[in-house]
Amino acid sequence: MKFIKKMSFELPPLDYTKDALSPIMSEETLDLHHGKHHQTYITNLNNFIKDTEMSSMSLEKIILESYKDKSMGGIFNNASQHWNHNLFWKCMKPNGGGSMPPRLEKMIINDFGSLETFKKEFIQAGTTQFGSGWCWLSLKNGKLVVSKTANAANPLIDDMKPILGCDVWEHSYYIDYRNRRPEYLNNFFDKLIDWEFVDSNLE
């Protein structure tokens, strides 16, 4: 008799304290966003997949399988949001921003023309995403591309590998910036991004 290994997903700890990104991202925002919103996605996902074949799948496989079946919208939304936030927390560090590792910088210049053009495209993607969603830097066929997705969707469903993601749902910035999403995005880019982590995702 073959036994299927069941697993449940858990909230990952942050690599920094909840006040470490302040004032760019406040302790109140991180406490709500990480401890409440992200935890809710995980709780919902575990409830959805309990006692199903998906309880033995990787998070990435759950996302791709549930995306194909519109009746699994609840599973897809919570699985994808769990994946998105796992990346998001890693993309930030205290006193982030600044210069990039040479490999990443060279690739961005090759694929976008300049660092300034890349920054403009990334922030524009996040600013122009209507309603809730995300903006991304991803690898597609060996090249870097900027994109945006609505709600929980991410570039995995388009056969891309996201290496940087920024959450533009209101719960990510409204406490600190109210309706000033462009200011949030500029501060995220200039003062929070962990470029060494982004570079490591090129592997």
Tab-separated table of C-alpha atoms in Angstrom:
chain	number	residue	atom	x	y	z
A	1	MET	CA	0.000	0.000	0.000
A	2	LYS	CA	1.409	3.379	-1.046
A	3	PHE	CA	1.187	6.224	1.424
A	4	ILE	CA	1.136	9.813	0.177
A	5	LYS	CA	3.135	12.185	2.321
A	6	LYS	CA	0.839	14.951	3.491
A	7	MET	CA	2.206	18.353	4.333
A	8	SER	CA	0.904	21.696	5.415
A	9	PHE	CA	2.370	25.088	4.677
A	10	GLU	CA	3.621	27.440	7.383
A	11	LEU	CA	4.295	31.142	7.736
A	12	PRO	CA	8.016	31.748	7.117
A	13	PRO	CA	9.833	33.877	9.687
A	14	LEU	CA	11.157	37.230	8.529
A	15	ASP	CA	14.904	37.707	8.188
A	16	TYR	CA	14.591	41.024	10.060
A	17	THR	CA	12.604	42.425	12.951
A	18	LYS	CA	9.250	44.035	12.215
A	19	ASP	CA	10.581	47.508	12.963
A	20	ALA	CA	13.740	47.083	10.877
A	21	LEU	CA	12.294	48.519	7.649
A	22	SER	CA	10.824	51.611	9.327
A	23	PRO	CA	10.084	54.325	8.321
A	24	ILE	CA	9.913	53.049	4.728
A	25	MET	CA	7.674	50.196	5.845
A	26	SER	CA	6.359	50.585	9.375
A	27	GLU	CA	6.180	47.974	12.103
A	28	GLU	CA	2.383	48.286	12.022
A	29	THR	CA	2.302	47.500	8.301
A	30	LEU	CA	4.626	44.511	8.646
A	31	ASP	CA	2.718	43.146	11.622
A	32	LEU	CA	-0.561	43.327	9.727
A	33	HIS	CA	0.823	42.234	6.375
A	34	HIS	CA	3.030	39.349	7.488
A	35	GLY	CA	1.274	38.216	10.628
A	36	LYS	CA	-2.332	38.601	9.466
A	37	HIS	CA	-2.703	38.745	5.673
A	38	HIS	CA	0.018	36.230	4.774
A	39	GLN	CA	-1.004	33.902	7.583
A	40	THR	CA	-4.608	33.968	6.342
A	41	TYR	CA	-3.537	32.856	2.851
A	42	ILE	CA	-1.647	29.934	4.383
A	43	THR	CA	-4.513	28.925	6.662
A	44	ASN	CA	-6.967	29.044	3.769
A	45	LEU	CA	-4.644	27.060	1.492
A	46	ASN	CA	-4.107	24.323	4.079
A	47	ASN	CA	-7.873	24.041	4.579
A	48	PHE	CA	-8.503	23.852	0.828
A	49	ILE	CA	-5.961	21.081	0.146
A	50	LYS	CA	-6.464	19.021	3.288
A	51	ASP	CA	-7.072	15.352	2.438
A	52	THR	CA	-6.538	15.950	-1.287
A	53	GLU	CA	-3.728	14.977	-3.664
A	54	MET	CA	-2.524	18.558	-3.594
A	55	SER	CA	-1.454	18.187	0.026
A	56	SER	CA	1.591	16.283	-1.247
A	57	MET	CA	2.472	18.740	-4.048
A	58	SER	CA	5.014	21.540	-4.051
A	59	LEU	CA	3.652	25.063	-3.822
A	60	GLU	CA	4.687	25.760	-7.416
A	61	LYS	CA	2.877	22.675	-8.704
A	62	ILE	CA	-0.277	23.585	-6.770
A	63	ILE	CA	-0.213	27.017	-8.404
A	64	LEU	CA	0.165	25.647	-11.921
A	65	GLU	CA	-2.381	22.857	-11.468
A	66	SER	CA	-5.031	25.036	-9.853
A	67	TYR	CA	-4.568	27.780	-12.453
A	68	LYS	CA	-5.662	25.347	-15.179
A	69	ASP	CA	-8.972	24.630	-13.439
A	70	LYS	CA	-11.218	27.627	-12.845
A	71	SER	CA	-13.163	25.682	-10.197
A	72	MET	CA	-9.976	25.792	-8.078
A	73	GLY	CA	-9.867	29.579	-7.890
A	74	GLY	CA	-9.724	29.593	-4.109
A	75	ILE	CA	-6.759	27.222	-4.077
A	76	PHE	CA	-4.946	29.193	-6.769
A	77	ASN	CA	-5.446	32.566	-5.105
A	78	ASN	CA	-4.199	31.461	-1.693
A	79	ALA	CA	-1.331	29.309	-3.018
A	80	SER	CA	-0.125	32.041	-5.339
A	81	GLN	CA	-0.353	34.709	-2.648
A	82	HIS	CA	1.651	32.474	-0.311
A	83	TRP	CA	4.348	32.084	-2.991
A	84	ASN	CA	4.294	35.786	-3.860
A	85	HIS	CA	4.764	36.859	-0.261
A	86	ASN	CA	7.557	34.338	0.341
A	87	LEU	CA	9.483	36.097	-2.430
A	88	PHE	CA	8.433	39.601	-1.350
A	89	TRP	CA	9.828	39.289	2.199
A	90	LYS	CA	13.162	38.031	0.832
A	91	CYS	CA	13.401	40.895	-1.657
A	92	MET	CA	13.724	43.437	1.165
A	93	LYS	CA	16.319	44.224	3.806
A	94	PRO	CA	17.057	47.098	6.197
A	95	ASN	CA	19.003	49.844	4.413
A	96	GLY	CA	18.392	48.180	1.081
A	97	GLY	CA	18.580	49.668	-2.388
A	98	GLY	CA	21.836	51.153	-3.598
A	99	SER	CA	24.246	49.496	-5.988
A	100	MET	CA	23.631	46.111	-7.573
A	101	PRO	CA	25.989	43.156	-7.933
A	102	PRO	CA	27.891	43.484	-11.245
A	103	ARG	CA	26.249	40.453	-12.874
A	104	LEU	CA	22.716	41.716	-12.264
A	105	GLU	CA	23.586	45.289	-13.225
A	106	LYS	CA	25.143	44.158	-16.511
A	107	MET	CA	22.136	42.014	-17.374
A	108	ILE	CA	19.677	44.821	-16.598
A	109	ILE	CA	21.630	47.263	-18.783
A	110	ASN	CA	21.773	44.713	-21.603
A	111	ASP	CA	18.032	43.985	-21.458
A	112	PHE	CA	16.617	47.444	-20.651
A	113	GLY	CA	19.240	49.813	-22.010
A	114	SER	CA	19.997	51.462	-18.669
A	115	LEU	CA	19.332	51.176	-14.933
A	116	GLU	CA	17.179	54.292	-15.159
A	117	THR	CA	14.968	52.742	-17.843
A	118	PHE	CA	14.550	49.591	-15.776
A	119	LYS	CA	13.572	51.565	-12.670
A	120	LYS	CA	11.076	53.626	-14.670
A	121	GLU	CA	9.470	50.504	-16.202
A	122	PHE	CA	9.286	48.678	-12.873
A	123	ILE	CA	7.675	51.586	-11.015
A	124	GLN	CA	5.333	52.287	-13.919
A	125	ALA	CA	4.194	48.651	-13.889
A	126	GLY	CA	3.357	48.892	-10.199
A	127	THR	CA	1.731	52.306	-10.493
A	128	THR	CA	-0.460	51.380	-13.458
A	129	GLN	CA	-1.642	48.019	-12.091
A	130	PHE	CA	-5.316	48.832	-11.635
A	131	GLY	CA	-6.593	47.698	-8.252
A	132	SER	CA	-4.770	44.970	-6.341
A	133	GLY	CA	-1.794	43.114	-7.763
A	134	TRP	CA	1.959	42.894	-8.160
A	135	CYS	CA	4.827	44.159	-10.296
A	136	TRP	CA	7.717	41.880	-11.221
A	137	LEU	CA	11.172	41.438	-12.635
A	138	SER	CA	11.408	37.981	-14.170
A	139	LEU	CA	13.562	35.785	-16.355
A	140	LYS	CA	11.941	34.804	-19.656
A	141	ASN	CA	13.930	32.789	-22.161
A	142	GLY	CA	17.173	34.037	-20.656
A	143	LYS	CA	16.189	37.710	-20.650
A	144	LEU	CA	14.911	40.006	-17.923
A	145	VAL	CA	11.405	41.419	-18.326
A	146	VAL	CA	9.165	43.668	-16.235
A	147	SER	CA	5.506	42.757	-15.892
A	148	LYS	CA	2.462	43.277	-13.690
A	149	THR	CA	-0.261	40.893	-12.573
A	150	ALA	CA	-3.704	41.367	-11.089
A	151	ASN	CA	-4.731	40.101	-7.671
A	152	ALA	CA	-2.863	36.885	-6.788
A	153	ALA	CA	-1.441	35.955	-10.195
A	154	ASN	CA	2.307	35.739	-10.745
A	155	PRO	CA	4.634	35.160	-13.723
A	156	LEU	CA	4.984	31.428	-13.001
A	157	ILE	CA	1.739	30.873	-14.899
A	158	ASP	CA	3.351	32.426	-17.983
A	159	ASP	CA	6.407	30.163	-17.775
A	160	MET	CA	8.628	32.899	-16.361
A	161	LYS	CA	10.857	32.898	-13.278
A	162	PRO	CA	10.191	35.884	-10.982
A	163	ILE	CA	13.341	37.163	-9.276
A	164	LEU	CA	11.871	40.370	-7.774
A	165	GLY	CA	8.301	41.151	-6.808
A	166	CYS	CA	6.581	44.110	-5.186
A	167	ASP	CA	3.144	43.895	-3.603
A	168	VAL	CA	0.838	46.738	-4.660
A	169	TRP	CA	-2.238	45.548	-2.766
A	170	GLU	CA	-3.361	48.379	-0.481
A	171	HIS	CA	-2.527	46.400	2.653
A	172	SER	CA	1.137	46.666	1.644
A	173	TYR	CA	1.314	50.443	1.756
A	174	TYR	CA	-1.915	52.186	2.812
A	175	ILE	CA	-1.055	52.611	6.508
A	176	ASP	CA	2.217	54.361	5.613
A	177	TYR	CA	1.405	56.081	2.314
A	178	ARG	CA	-2.403	56.258	2.052
A	179	ASN	CA	-3.107	56.591	-1.691
A	180	ARG	CA	0.482	57.525	-2.651
A	181	ARG	CA	1.407	54.266	-4.383
A	182	PRO	CA	4.162	55.826	-6.584
A	183	GLU	CA	5.929	57.125	-3.464
A	184	TYR	CA	5.753	53.653	-1.899
A	185	LEU	CA	7.187	52.080	-5.062
A	186	ASN	CA	10.017	54.592	-5.306
A	187	ASN	CA	10.946	54.045	-1.655
A	188	PHE	CA	10.749	50.275	-2.098
A	189	PHE	CA	13.096	50.467	-5.080
A	190	ASP	CA	15.589	52.962	-3.611
A	191	LYS	CA	15.654	51.943	0.048
A	192	LEU	CA	14.400	48.384	0.583
A	193	ILE	CA	15.375	46.031	-2.249
A	194	ASP	CA	18.006	43.422	-1.396
A	195	TRP	CA	19.817	43.354	-4.731
A	196	GLU	CA	22.121	40.551	-3.587
A	197	PHE	CA	19.069	38.332	-3.075
A	198	VAL	CA	17.659	39.341	-6.471
A	199	ASP	CA	20.996	38.520	-8.069
A	200	SER	CA	21.059	35.102	-6.375
A	201	ASN	CA	17.777	34.263	-8.126
A	202	LEU	CA	19.556	34.399	-11.486
A	203	GLU	CA	21.077	30.996	-10.689
